[in-house]
Coordinates of C-alpha atoms and ligand atoms in Angstrom, one line a residue:
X1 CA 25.3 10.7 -4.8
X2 CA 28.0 9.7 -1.9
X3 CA 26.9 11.3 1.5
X4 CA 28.8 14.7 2.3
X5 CA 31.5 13.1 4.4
X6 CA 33.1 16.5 4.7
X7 CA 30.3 17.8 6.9
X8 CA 31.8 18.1 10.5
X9 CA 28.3 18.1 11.7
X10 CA 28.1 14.8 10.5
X11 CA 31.7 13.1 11.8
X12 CA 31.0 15.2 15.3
X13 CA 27.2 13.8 15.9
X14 CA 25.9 11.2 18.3
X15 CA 25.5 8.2 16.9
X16 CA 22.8 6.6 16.7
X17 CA 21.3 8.9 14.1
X18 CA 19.6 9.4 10.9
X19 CA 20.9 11.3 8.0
X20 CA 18.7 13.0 5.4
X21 CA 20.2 14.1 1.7
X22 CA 17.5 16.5 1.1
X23 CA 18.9 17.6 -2.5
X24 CA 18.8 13.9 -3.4
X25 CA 15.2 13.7 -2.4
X26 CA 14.1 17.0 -4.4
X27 CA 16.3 15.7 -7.4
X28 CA 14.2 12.6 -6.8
X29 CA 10.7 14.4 -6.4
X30 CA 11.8 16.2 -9.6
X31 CA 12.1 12.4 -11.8
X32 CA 8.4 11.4 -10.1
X33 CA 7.1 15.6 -11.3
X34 CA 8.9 14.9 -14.8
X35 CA 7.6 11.4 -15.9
X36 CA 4.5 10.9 -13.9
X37 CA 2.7 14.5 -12.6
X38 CA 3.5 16.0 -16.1
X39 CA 1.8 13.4 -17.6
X40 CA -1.6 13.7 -15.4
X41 CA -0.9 10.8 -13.5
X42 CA -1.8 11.5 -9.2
X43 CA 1.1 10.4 -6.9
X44 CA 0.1 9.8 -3.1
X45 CA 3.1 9.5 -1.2
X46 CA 3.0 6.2 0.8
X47 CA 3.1 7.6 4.2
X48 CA 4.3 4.6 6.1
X49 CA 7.8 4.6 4.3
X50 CA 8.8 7.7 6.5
X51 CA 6.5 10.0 8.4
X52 CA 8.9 12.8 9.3
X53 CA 7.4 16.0 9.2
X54 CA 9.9 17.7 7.3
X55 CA 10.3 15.1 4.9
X56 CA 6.5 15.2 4.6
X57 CA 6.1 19.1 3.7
X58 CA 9.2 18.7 0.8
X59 CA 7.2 15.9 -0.5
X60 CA 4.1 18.0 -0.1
X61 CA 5.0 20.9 -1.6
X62 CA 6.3 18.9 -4.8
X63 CA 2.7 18.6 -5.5
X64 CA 2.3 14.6 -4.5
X65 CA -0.7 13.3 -2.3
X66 CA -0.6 10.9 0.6
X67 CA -1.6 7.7 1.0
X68 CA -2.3 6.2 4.6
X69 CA -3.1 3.4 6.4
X70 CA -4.0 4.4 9.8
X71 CA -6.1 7.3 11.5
X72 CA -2.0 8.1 13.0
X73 CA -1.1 8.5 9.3
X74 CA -4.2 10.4 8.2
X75 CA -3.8 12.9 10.9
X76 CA -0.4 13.3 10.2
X77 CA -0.7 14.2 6.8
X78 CA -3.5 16.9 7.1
X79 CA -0.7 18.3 10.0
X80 CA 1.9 18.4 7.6
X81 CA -0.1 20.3 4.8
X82 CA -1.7 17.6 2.5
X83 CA -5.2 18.6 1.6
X84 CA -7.9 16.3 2.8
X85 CA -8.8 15.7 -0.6
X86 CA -5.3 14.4 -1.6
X87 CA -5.6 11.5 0.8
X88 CA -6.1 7.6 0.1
X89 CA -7.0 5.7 3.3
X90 CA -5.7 1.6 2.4
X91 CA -5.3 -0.8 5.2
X92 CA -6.5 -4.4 5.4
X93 CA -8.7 -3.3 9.0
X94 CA -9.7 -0.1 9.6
X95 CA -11.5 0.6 12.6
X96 CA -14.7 2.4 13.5
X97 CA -13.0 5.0 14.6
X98 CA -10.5 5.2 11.4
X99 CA -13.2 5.4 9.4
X100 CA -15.2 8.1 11.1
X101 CA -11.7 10.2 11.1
X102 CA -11.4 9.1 7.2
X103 CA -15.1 10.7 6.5
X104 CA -15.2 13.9 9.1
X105 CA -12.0 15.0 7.3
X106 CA -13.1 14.3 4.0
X107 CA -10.9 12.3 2.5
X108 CA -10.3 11.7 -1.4
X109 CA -11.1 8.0 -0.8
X110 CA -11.6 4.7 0.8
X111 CA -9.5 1.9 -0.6
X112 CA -11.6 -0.8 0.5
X113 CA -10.8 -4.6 1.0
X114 CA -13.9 -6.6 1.5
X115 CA -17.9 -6.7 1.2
X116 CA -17.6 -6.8 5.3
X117 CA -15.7 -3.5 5.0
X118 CA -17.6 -1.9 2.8
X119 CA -20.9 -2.8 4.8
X120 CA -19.5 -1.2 7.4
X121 CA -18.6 2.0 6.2
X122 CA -21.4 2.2 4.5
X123 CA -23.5 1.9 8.1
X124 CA -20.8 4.0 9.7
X125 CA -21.1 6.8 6.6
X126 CA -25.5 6.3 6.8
X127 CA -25.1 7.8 10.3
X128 CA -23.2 10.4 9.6
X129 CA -25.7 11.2 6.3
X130 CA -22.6 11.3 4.3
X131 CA -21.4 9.6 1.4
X132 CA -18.5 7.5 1.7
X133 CA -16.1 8.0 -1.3
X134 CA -14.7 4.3 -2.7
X135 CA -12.3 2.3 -4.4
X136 CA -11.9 -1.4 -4.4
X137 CA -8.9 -2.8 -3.6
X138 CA -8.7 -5.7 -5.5
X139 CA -6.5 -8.8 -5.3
X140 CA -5.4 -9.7 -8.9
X141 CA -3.4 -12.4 -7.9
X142 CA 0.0 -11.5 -9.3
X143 CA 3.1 -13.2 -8.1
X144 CA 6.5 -10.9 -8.1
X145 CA 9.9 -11.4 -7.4
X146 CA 10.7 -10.0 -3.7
X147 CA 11.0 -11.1 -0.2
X148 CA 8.0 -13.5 0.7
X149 CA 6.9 -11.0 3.7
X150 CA 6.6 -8.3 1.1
X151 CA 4.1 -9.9 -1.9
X152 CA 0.7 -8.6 -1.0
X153 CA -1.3 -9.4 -4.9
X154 CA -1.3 -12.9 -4.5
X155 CA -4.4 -14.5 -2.9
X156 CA -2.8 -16.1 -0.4
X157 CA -2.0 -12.6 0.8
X158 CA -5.0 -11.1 3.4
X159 CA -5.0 -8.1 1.0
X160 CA -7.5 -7.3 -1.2
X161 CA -11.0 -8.4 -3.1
X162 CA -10.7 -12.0 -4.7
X163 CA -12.3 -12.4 -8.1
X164 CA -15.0 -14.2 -6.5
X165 CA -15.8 -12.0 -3.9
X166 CA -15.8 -9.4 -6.4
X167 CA -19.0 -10.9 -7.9
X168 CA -20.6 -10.5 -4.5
X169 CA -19.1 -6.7 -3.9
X170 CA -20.9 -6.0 -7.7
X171 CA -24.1 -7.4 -6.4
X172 CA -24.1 -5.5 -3.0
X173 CA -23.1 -2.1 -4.4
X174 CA -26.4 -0.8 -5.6
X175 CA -27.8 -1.7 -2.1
X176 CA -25.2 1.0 -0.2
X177 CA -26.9 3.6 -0.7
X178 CA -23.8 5.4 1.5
X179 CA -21.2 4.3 -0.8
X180 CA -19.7 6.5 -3.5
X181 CA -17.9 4.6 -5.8
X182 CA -15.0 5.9 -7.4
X183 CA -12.9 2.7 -9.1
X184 CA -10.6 0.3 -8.4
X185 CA -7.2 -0.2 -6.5
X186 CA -4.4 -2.5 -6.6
X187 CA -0.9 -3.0 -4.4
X188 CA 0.7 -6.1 -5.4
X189 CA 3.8 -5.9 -3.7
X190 CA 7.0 -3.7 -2.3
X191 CA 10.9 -3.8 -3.8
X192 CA 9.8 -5.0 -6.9
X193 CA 12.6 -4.5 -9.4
X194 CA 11.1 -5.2 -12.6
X195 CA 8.9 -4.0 -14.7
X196 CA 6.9 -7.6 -15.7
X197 CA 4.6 -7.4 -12.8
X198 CA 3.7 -3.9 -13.6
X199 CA 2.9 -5.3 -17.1
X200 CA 0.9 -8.0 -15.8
X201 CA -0.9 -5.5 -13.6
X202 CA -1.8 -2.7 -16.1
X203 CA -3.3 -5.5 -18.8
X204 CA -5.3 -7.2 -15.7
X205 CA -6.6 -3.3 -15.1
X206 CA -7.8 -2.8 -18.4
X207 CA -9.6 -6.4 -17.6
X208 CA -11.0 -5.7 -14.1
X209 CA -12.6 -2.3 -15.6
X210 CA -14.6 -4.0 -18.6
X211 CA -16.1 -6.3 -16.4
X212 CA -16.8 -3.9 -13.6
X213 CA -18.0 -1.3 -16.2
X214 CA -20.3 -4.2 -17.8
X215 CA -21.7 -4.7 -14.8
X216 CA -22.9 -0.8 -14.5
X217 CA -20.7 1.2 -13.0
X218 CA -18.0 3.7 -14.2
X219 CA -14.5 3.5 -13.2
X220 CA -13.1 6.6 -12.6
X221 CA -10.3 6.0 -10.5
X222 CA -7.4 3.4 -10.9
X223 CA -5.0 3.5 -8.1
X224 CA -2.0 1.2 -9.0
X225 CA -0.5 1.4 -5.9
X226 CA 2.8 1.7 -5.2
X227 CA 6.1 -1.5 -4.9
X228 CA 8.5 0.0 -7.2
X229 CA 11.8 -0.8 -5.5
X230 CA 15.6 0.4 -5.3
X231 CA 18.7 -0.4 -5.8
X232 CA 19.9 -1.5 -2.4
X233 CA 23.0 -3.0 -3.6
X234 CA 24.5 0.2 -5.6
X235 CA 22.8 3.1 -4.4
X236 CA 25.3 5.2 -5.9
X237 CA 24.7 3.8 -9.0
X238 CA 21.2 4.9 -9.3
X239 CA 20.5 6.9 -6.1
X240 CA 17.4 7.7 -8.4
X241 CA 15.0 5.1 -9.6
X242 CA 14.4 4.7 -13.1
X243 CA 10.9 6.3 -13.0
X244 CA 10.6 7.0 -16.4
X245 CA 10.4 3.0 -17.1
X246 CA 8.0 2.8 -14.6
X247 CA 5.5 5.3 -15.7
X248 CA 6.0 4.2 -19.3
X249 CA 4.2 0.8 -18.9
X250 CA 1.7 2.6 -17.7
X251 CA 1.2 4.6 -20.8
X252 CA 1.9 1.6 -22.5
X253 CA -0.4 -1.1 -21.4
X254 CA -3.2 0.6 -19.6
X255 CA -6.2 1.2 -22.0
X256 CA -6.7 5.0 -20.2
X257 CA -9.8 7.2 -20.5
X258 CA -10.3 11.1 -20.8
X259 CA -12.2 10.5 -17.9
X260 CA -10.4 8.5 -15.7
X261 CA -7.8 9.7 -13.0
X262 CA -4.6 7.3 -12.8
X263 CA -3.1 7.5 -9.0
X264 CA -0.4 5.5 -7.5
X265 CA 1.0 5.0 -4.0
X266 CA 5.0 5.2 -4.0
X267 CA 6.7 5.1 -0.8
X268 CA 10.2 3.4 -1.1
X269 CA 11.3 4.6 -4.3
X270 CA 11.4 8.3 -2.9
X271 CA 12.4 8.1 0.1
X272 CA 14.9 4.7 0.7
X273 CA 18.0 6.5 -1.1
X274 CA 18.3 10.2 0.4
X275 CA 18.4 8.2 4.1
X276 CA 21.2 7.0 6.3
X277 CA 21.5 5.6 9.5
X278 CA 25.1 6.7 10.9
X279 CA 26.2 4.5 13.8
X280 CA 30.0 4.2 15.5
X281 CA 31.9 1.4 16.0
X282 CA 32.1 0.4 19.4
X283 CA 34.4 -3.1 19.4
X284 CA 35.8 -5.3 17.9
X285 CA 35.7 -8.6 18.4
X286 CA 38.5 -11.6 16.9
X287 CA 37.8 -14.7 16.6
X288 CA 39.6 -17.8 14.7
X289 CA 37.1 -17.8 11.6
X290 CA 35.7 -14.4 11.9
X291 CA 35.7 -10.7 12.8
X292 CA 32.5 -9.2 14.7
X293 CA 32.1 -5.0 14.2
X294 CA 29.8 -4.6 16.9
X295 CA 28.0 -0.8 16.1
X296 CA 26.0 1.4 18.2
X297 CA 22.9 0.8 16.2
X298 CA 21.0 -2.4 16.0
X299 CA 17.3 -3.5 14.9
X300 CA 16.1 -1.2 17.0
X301 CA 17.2 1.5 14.5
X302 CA 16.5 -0.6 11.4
X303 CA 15.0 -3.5 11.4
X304 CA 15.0 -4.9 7.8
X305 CA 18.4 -6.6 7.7
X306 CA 16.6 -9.1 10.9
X307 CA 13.4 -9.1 9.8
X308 CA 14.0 -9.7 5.9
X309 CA 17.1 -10.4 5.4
X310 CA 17.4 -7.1 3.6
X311 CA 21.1 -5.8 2.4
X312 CA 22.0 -2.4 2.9
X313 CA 25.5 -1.1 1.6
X314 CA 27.2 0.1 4.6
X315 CA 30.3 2.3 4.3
X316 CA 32.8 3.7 6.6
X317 CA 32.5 7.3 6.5
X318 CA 35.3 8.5 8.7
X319 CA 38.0 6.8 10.3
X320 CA 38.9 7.6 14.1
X321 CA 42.5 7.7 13.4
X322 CA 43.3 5.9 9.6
X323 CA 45.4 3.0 9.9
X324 CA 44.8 1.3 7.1
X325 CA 42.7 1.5 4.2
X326 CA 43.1 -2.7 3.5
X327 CA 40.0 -4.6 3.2
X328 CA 39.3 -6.7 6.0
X329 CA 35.7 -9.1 6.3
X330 CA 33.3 -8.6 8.9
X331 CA 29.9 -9.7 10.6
X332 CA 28.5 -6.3 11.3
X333 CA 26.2 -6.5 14.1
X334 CA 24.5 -4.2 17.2
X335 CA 24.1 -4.3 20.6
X336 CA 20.7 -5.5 20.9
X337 CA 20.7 -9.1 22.6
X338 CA 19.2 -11.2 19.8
X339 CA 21.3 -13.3 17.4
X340 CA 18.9 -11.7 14.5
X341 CA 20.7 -8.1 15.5
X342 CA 23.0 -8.4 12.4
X343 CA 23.6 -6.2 9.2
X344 CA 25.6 -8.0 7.3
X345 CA 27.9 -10.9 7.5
X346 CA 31.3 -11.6 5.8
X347 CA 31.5 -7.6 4.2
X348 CA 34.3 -6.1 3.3
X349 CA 35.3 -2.6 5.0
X350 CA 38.3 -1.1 5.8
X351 CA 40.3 -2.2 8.5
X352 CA 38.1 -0.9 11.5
X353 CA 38.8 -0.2 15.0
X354 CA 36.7 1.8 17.9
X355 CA 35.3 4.9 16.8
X356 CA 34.6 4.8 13.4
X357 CA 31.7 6.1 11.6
X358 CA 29.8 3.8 9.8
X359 CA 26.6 5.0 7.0
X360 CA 23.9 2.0 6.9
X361 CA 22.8 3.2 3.2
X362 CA 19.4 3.6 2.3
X363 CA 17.5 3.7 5.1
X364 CA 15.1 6.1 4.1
X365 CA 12.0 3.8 3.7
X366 CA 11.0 1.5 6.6
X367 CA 14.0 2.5 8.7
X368 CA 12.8 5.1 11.2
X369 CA 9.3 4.3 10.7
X370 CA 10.3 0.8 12.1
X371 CA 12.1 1.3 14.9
X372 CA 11.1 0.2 18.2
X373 CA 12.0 0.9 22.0
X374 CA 13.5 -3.2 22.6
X375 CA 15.8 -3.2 25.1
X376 CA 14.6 0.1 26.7
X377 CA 16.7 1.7 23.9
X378 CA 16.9 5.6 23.8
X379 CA 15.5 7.7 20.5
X380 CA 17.8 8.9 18.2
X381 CA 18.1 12.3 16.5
X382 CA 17.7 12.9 12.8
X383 CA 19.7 14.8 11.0
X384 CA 19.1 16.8 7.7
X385 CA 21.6 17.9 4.8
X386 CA 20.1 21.4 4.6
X387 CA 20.6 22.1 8.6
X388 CA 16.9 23.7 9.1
X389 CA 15.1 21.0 10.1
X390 CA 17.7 19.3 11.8
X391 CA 17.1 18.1 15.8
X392 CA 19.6 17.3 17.4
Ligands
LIG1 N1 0.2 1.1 -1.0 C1 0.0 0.1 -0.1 C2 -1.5 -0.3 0.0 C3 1.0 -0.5 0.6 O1 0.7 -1.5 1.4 C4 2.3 -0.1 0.5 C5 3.4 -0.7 1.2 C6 2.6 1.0 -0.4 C7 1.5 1.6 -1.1 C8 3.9 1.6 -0.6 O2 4.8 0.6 -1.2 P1 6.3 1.0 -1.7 O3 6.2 2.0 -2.9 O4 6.9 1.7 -0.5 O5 6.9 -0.3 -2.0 N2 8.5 -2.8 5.6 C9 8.8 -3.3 4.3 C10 7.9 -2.8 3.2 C11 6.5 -3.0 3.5 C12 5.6 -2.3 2.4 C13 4.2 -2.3 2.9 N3 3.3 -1.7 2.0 C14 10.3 -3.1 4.0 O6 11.0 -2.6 4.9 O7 10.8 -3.3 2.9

């Protein structure tokens, strides 16, 4: 689903910006309705893919939940329409005050990461004569195939209960008395692009729940988090992501109850495609073995090309005055004084020159959200496809 280069609104706006393709994101919040609401399963959108509030009330309205991992997030998904009781609060350290927010509102549930954690909400919930309401995020220890910074199931990763401090968190839980527990929680990872892990996930589940269930307790709940990942190289290709795979190994190798709720946490995989960031060619710049595009965005605006080496298709979207439509290689890079400012080196673009408009492809997920004030840099505006919730 190309971007609507014909939009004037588009080729005439300030640059720096962010695009939206809202009817890409409802087409895409139809696939995650088809194969995974319809079927019972509980979706929380991850809300620190992309917090904008008008992204937040289409994906609220679809009927999805949110997951958070701050009292920031929390907060701004009971402004934005989610109920309190749709809400999953993750986070590897959640303060006092996180917590207290987490329990005055009412949340669905705690996903909680260690006995330390869970001692302390239990104390926090005790003065508050509440019950805190609990899953435990466990640490299966599952390697997948993605950038090193984003592997979070493996226990080398801070995330998470190990197996052996799972014995202890079984021993402890009759003791707190403030602790509702609900089941079990997982995230092993983000941009994962095959199904494998997931496998290797649902079969370790199934697993986790005898064992816990053995030892007394019911699992209700089984969050499998979120990770599934797009295709960054082709979005056009599959602006959607193949959700009907994903939810299939979940029928497939999860042993599920009547009575227990599946819920997962995706974040990426709705959001990365239906965002842009649109940015202008400001030089050019020759030398003997290559050609810098310097652009009017940098890491400031998205940050995953420095910090991950992440690709992102760029495309010229308009031409200041066509010349040519020959190839010609080039290190695109921003303005921001850091070698690391660079979205792509050696890529092939029409022959550019001052002025152009430039579309940094998905940049739905992690793009805004990561964006950061370096350099004294000014905010951008955002820009939507449907014109309502556009500020400009
Ligand atoms: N649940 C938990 C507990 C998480 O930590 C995350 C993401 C998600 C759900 C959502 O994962 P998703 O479906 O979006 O993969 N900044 C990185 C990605 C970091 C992901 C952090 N956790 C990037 O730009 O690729």
């Amino acid at each position: 689903m190309p971007l609507p280069v014909s939009k004037s609104h588009l080729i005439g706006h300030s640059t720096p910006c962010y695009y939206y393709d809202l009817s890409l994101l409802d087409a895409t919040l139809k696939e995650v309705h088809k194969h995974g609401l319809d079927k019972g399963y509980h979706v929380h959108y991850a809300l620190k893919a992309n917090h904008e509030p008008y992204i937040l009330k289409k994906i609220q309205e679809a009927g999805l939940g949110a997951d958070c991992v701050s009292g920031g997030e929390i907060q701004q998904a009971l402004d934005n329409g989610f109920r309190a009781d749709q809400i999953a609060f993750a986070g590897v350290g959640k303060s006092d005050q996180e917590i207290t927010l987490g329990l005055e509102s009412d949340i669905f549930c705690f996903n909680v990461e260690s006995l330390q954690e869970l001692s302390v909400i239990n104390e926090i919930a005790k003065k508050r004569q509440t019950k805190a309401p609990v899953a435990l995020r466990l640490n299966p220890n599952i390697a997948v195939k993605t950038h090193t910074y984003m592997t979070t199931g493996l226990n080398d990763n801070k995330f998470g209960i190990s197996d052996e401090e799972l014995h202890l968190v079984i021993e402890a839980l009759p003791n707190l008395f403030y602790i509702e527990f609900l089941g079990i929680h997982f995230h092993i990872g983000s941009q994962i692009n095959h199904l494998e892990p997931f496998i290797e996930l649902a079969k370790k589940a199934n697993r986790y729940i005898e064992q816990i269930e053995t030892a007394g307790f019911t699992v209700k709940i089984l969050n499998m988090g979120g990770g599934y990942g797009v295709n960054y190289k082709e979005p056009d290709n599959e602006p959607i992501p193949n959700f009907k795979a994903f939810f299939n190994v979940f029928d497939t190798y999860l042993n599920r109850r009547s009575d227990q709720e599946i819920h997962f946490e995706l974040g990426r995989s709705i959001i990365a495609q239906a965002g842009s960031l649109l940015s202008r060619v400001l030089f050019i710049k020759e030398r003997s073995k290559k050609t810098f595009a310097i652009i009017d965005a940098g890491m400031t605006e998205l940050i995953r090309p420095a910090l991950y080496q992440a690709t992102h298709q760029i495309d010229r979207i308009n031409s200041a005055k066509i010349i040519s439509n020959t190839l010609k290689k080039y290190d695109i890079v921003g303005p921001i004084c850091e070698s690391s400012d660079s979205f792509a080196q050696n890529y092939s673009l029409p022959v550019l020159q001052r002025g152009d408009l430039l579309a940094i492809r998905s940049a739905g997920a992690y793009g805004q959200v990561m964006k950061s004030q370096y350099n004294l840099r000014p905010d951008f505006p955002v820009i939507y496809s449907d014109e309502l919730g556009n500020q400009t």
